[in-house]
Short mmCIF file of C-alpha atoms in Angstrom, two decimals:
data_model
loop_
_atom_site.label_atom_id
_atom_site.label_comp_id
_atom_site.label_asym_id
_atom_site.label_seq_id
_atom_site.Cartn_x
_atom_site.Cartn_y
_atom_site.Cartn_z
CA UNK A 1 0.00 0.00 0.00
CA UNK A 2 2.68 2.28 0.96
CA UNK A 3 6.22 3.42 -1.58
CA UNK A 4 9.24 4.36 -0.73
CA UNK A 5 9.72 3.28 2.78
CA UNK A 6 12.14 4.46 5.23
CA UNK A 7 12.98 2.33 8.23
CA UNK A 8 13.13 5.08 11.15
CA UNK A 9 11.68 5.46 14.78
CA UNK A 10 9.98 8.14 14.81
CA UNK A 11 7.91 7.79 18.29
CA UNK A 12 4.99 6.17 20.19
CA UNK A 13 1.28 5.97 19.96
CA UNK A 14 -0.89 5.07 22.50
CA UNK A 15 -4.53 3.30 21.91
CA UNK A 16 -7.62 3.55 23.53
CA UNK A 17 -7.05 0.26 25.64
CA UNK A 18 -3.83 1.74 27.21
CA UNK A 19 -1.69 -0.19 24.85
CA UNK A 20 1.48 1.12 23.53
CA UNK A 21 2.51 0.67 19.34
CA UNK A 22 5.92 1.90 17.99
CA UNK A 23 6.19 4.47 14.72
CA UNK A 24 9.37 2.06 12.56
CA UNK A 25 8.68 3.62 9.13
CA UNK A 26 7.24 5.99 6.93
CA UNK A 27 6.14 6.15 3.30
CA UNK A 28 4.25 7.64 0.84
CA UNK A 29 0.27 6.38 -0.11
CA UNK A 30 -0.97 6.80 -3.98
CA UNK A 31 -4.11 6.56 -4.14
CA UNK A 32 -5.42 7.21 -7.76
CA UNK A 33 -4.58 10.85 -8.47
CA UNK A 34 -4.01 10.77 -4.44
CA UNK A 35 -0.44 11.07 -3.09
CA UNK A 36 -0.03 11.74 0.46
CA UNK A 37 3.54 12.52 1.59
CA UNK A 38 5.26 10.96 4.98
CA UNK A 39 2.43 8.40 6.16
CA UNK A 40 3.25 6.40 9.17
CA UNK A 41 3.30 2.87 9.39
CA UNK A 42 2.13 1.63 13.28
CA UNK A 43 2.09 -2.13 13.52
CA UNK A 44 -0.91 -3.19 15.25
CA UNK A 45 -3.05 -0.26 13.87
CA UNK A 46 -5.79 -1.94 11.80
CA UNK A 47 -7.43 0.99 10.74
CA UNK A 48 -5.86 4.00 8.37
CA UNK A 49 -6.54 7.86 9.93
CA UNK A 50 -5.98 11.28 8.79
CA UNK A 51 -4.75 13.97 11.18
CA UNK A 52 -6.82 16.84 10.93
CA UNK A 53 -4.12 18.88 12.03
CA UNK A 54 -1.61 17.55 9.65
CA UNK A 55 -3.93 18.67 6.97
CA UNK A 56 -4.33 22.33 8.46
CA UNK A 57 0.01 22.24 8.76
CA UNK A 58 -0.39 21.65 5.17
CA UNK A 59 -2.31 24.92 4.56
CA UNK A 60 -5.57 22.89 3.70
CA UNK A 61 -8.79 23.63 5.38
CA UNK A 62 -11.15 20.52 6.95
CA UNK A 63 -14.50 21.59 6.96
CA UNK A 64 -17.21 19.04 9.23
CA UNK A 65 -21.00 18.90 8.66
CA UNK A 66 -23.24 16.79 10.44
CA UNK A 67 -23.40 13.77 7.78
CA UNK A 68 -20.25 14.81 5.39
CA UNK A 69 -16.41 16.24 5.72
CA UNK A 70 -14.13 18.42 3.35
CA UNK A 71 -10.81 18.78 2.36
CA UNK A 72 -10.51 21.95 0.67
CA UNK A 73 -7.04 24.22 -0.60
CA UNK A 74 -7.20 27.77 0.24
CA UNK A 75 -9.02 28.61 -3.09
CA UNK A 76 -12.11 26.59 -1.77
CA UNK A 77 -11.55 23.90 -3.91
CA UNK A 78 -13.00 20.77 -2.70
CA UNK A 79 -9.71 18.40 -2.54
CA UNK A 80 -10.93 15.45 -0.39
CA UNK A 81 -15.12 14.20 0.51
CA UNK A 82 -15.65 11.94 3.48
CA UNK A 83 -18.94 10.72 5.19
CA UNK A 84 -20.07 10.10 8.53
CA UNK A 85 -20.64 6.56 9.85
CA UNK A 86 -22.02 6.60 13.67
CA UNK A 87 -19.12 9.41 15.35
CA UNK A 88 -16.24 8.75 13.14
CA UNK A 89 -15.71 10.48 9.51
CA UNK A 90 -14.32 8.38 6.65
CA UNK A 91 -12.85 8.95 3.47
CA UNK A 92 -12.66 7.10 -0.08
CA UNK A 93 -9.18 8.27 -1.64
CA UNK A 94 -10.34 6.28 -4.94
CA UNK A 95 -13.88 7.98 -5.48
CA UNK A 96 -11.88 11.46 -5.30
CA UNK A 97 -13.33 13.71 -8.52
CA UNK A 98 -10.33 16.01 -7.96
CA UNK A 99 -8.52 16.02 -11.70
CA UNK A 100 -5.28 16.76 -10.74
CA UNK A 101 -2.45 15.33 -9.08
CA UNK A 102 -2.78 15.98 -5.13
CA UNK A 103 0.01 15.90 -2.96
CA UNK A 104 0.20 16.99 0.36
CA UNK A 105 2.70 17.96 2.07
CA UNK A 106 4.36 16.66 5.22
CA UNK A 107 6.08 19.28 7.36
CA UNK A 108 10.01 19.56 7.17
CA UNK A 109 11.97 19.03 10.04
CA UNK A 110 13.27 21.90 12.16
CA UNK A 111 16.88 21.33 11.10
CA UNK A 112 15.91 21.19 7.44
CA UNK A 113 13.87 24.33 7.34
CA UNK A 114 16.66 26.51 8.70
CA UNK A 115 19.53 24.59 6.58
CA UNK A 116 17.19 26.28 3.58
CA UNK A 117 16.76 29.32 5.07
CA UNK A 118 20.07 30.43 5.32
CA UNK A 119 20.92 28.45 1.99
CA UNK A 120 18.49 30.98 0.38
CA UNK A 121 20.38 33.92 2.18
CA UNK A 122 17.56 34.57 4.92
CA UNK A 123 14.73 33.92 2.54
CA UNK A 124 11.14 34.48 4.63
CA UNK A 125 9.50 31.54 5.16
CA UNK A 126 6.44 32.04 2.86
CA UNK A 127 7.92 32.86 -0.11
CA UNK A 128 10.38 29.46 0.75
CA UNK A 129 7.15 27.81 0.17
CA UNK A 130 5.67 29.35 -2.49
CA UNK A 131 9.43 28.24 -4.38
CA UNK A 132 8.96 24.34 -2.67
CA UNK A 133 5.23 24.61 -4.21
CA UNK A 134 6.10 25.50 -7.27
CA UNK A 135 8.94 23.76 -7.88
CA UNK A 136 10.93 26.51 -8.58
CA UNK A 137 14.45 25.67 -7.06
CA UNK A 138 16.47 21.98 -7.68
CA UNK A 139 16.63 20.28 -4.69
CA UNK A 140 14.69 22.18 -2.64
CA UNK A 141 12.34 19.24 -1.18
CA UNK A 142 8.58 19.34 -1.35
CA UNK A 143 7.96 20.15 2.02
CA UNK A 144 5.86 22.69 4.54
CA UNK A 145 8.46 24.86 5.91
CA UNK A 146 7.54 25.81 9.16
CA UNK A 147 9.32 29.14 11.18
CA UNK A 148 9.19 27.48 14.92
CA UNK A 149 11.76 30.39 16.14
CA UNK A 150 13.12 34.08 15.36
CA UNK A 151 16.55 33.83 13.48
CA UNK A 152 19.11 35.60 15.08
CA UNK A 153 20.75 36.38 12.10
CA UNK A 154 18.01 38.20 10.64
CA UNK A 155 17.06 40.14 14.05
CA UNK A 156 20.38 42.12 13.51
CA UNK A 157 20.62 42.18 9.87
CA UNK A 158 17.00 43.87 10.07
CA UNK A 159 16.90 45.60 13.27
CA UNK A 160 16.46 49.53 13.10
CA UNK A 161 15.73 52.71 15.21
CA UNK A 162 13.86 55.52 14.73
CA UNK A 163 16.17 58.89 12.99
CA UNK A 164 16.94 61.55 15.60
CA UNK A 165 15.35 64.58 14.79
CA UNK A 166 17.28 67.40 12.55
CA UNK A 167 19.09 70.03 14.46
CA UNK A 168 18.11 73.68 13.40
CA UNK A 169 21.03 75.28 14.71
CA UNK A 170 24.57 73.81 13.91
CA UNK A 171 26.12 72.19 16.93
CA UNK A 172 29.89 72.93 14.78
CA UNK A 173 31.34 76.24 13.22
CA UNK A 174 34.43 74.69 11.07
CA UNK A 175 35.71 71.17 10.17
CA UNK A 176 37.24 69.01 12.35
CA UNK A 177 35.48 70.67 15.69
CA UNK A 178 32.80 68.03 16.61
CA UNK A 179 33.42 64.29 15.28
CA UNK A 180 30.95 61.78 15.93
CA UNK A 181 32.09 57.89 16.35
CA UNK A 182 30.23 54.83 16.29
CA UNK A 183 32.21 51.32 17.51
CA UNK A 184 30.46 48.36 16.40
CA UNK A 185 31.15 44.84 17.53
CA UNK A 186 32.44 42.35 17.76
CA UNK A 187 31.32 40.96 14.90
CA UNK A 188 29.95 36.90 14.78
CA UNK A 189 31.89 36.81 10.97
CA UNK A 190 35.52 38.42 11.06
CA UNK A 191 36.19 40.62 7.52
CA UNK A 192 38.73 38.76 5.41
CA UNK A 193 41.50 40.88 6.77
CA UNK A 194 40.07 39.15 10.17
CA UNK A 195 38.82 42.52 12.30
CA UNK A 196 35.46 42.37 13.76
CA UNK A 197 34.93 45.75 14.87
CA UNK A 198 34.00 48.42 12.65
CA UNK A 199 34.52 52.45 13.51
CA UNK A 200 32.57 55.37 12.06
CA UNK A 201 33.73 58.84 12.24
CA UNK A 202 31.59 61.69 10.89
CA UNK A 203 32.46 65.79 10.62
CA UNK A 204 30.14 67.07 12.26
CA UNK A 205 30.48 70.13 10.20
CA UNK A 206 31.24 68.46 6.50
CA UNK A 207 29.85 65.67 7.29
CA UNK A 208 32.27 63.80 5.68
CA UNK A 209 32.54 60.09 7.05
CA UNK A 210 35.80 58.01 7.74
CA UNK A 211 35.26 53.85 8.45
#
């Protein structure tokens, strides 16, 4: 049923009798023009389920009524149909009447989402995406890149402050009589002469800057 099956432990799941199963593999389901991405084999689990919030990580939307269930993209477009049988939903992959190839995505590791981030020089995570979506860039895995933490990187590359407002009378009356300097560091990357501080001196007067 499943392809391309990787032996891995990936965790525990626990039943409704109190019994514990073990997560060994992982593969991917095609169902007709079905794929699902990263299913997990449990041995002793006789029953296939979707998790609604897997779905929802995939930036589908799982809409419940009281006798049917959607799978929808965010266009609206009806992706998956399931129906209700006493209080659980289920869901026929081969009667889908979607015409086009569905895949959806598993979510990439954290490791793997910030190896492409800074691979893409700081890209934002949403445009990463779009480019994993589209299948824009070779290589970059069809995955759901997910931002779980602030990049440090990017926090001082993009940090600013608000301009200090403009003086109306001058603070100097000639060159060389007020000098301004800014020391910055130490830097986390030396320069290729290997300094990591950098000095700024500005004329007041000319303003003429020296680094």
């Amino acid at each position: 049923l499943l392809i391309n099956f990787v032996e891995k432990f990936l965790g525990t799941v626990k039943f409704g009798n109190d019994q514990i199963a073990h997560i060994l593999r992982y593969g991917d389901l095609v169902q007709g023009a079905v794929t699902i991405k990263r299913v997990y084999y449990v041995e002793g689990l006789n029953h296939n389920l979707f998790s609604v919030g897997q779905f929802c990580d995939a930036d589908l939307e799982v809409a419940f009524r009281k006798s049917t269930c959607f799978v929808r993209d965010l266009k609206g477009n009806d992706l998956l149909t399931g129906s209700r049988g006493t209080d659980l939903y289920s869901i026929t992959l081969q009667r889908t009447s979607s015409p086009n190839l569905i895949c959806l995505m598993a979510k990439a590791t954290s490791s793997q989402a910030w190896l492409w981030h800074r691979r893409l020089s700081h890209l934002n995570f949403d445009t990463i995406n779009l480019l994993s979506k589209n299948d824009i860039v070779i290589g970059l895995p069809k995955l759901k890149f997910v931002k779980d933490h602030l990049c440090s990187s990017c926090e001082l590359g993009k940090a600013k402050r608000k301009s200090f407002h403009t003086k109306l009378t001058p603070s100097s009356k000639r060159r060389l009589h007020l000098l301004h300097m800014d020391l910055c560091g130490p830097m986390h990357v030396a320069s290729i002469n290997g300094k990591r501080y950098v000095l700024v001196i500005v004329d007041d007067y000319s303003r003429y800057t020296w680094t």
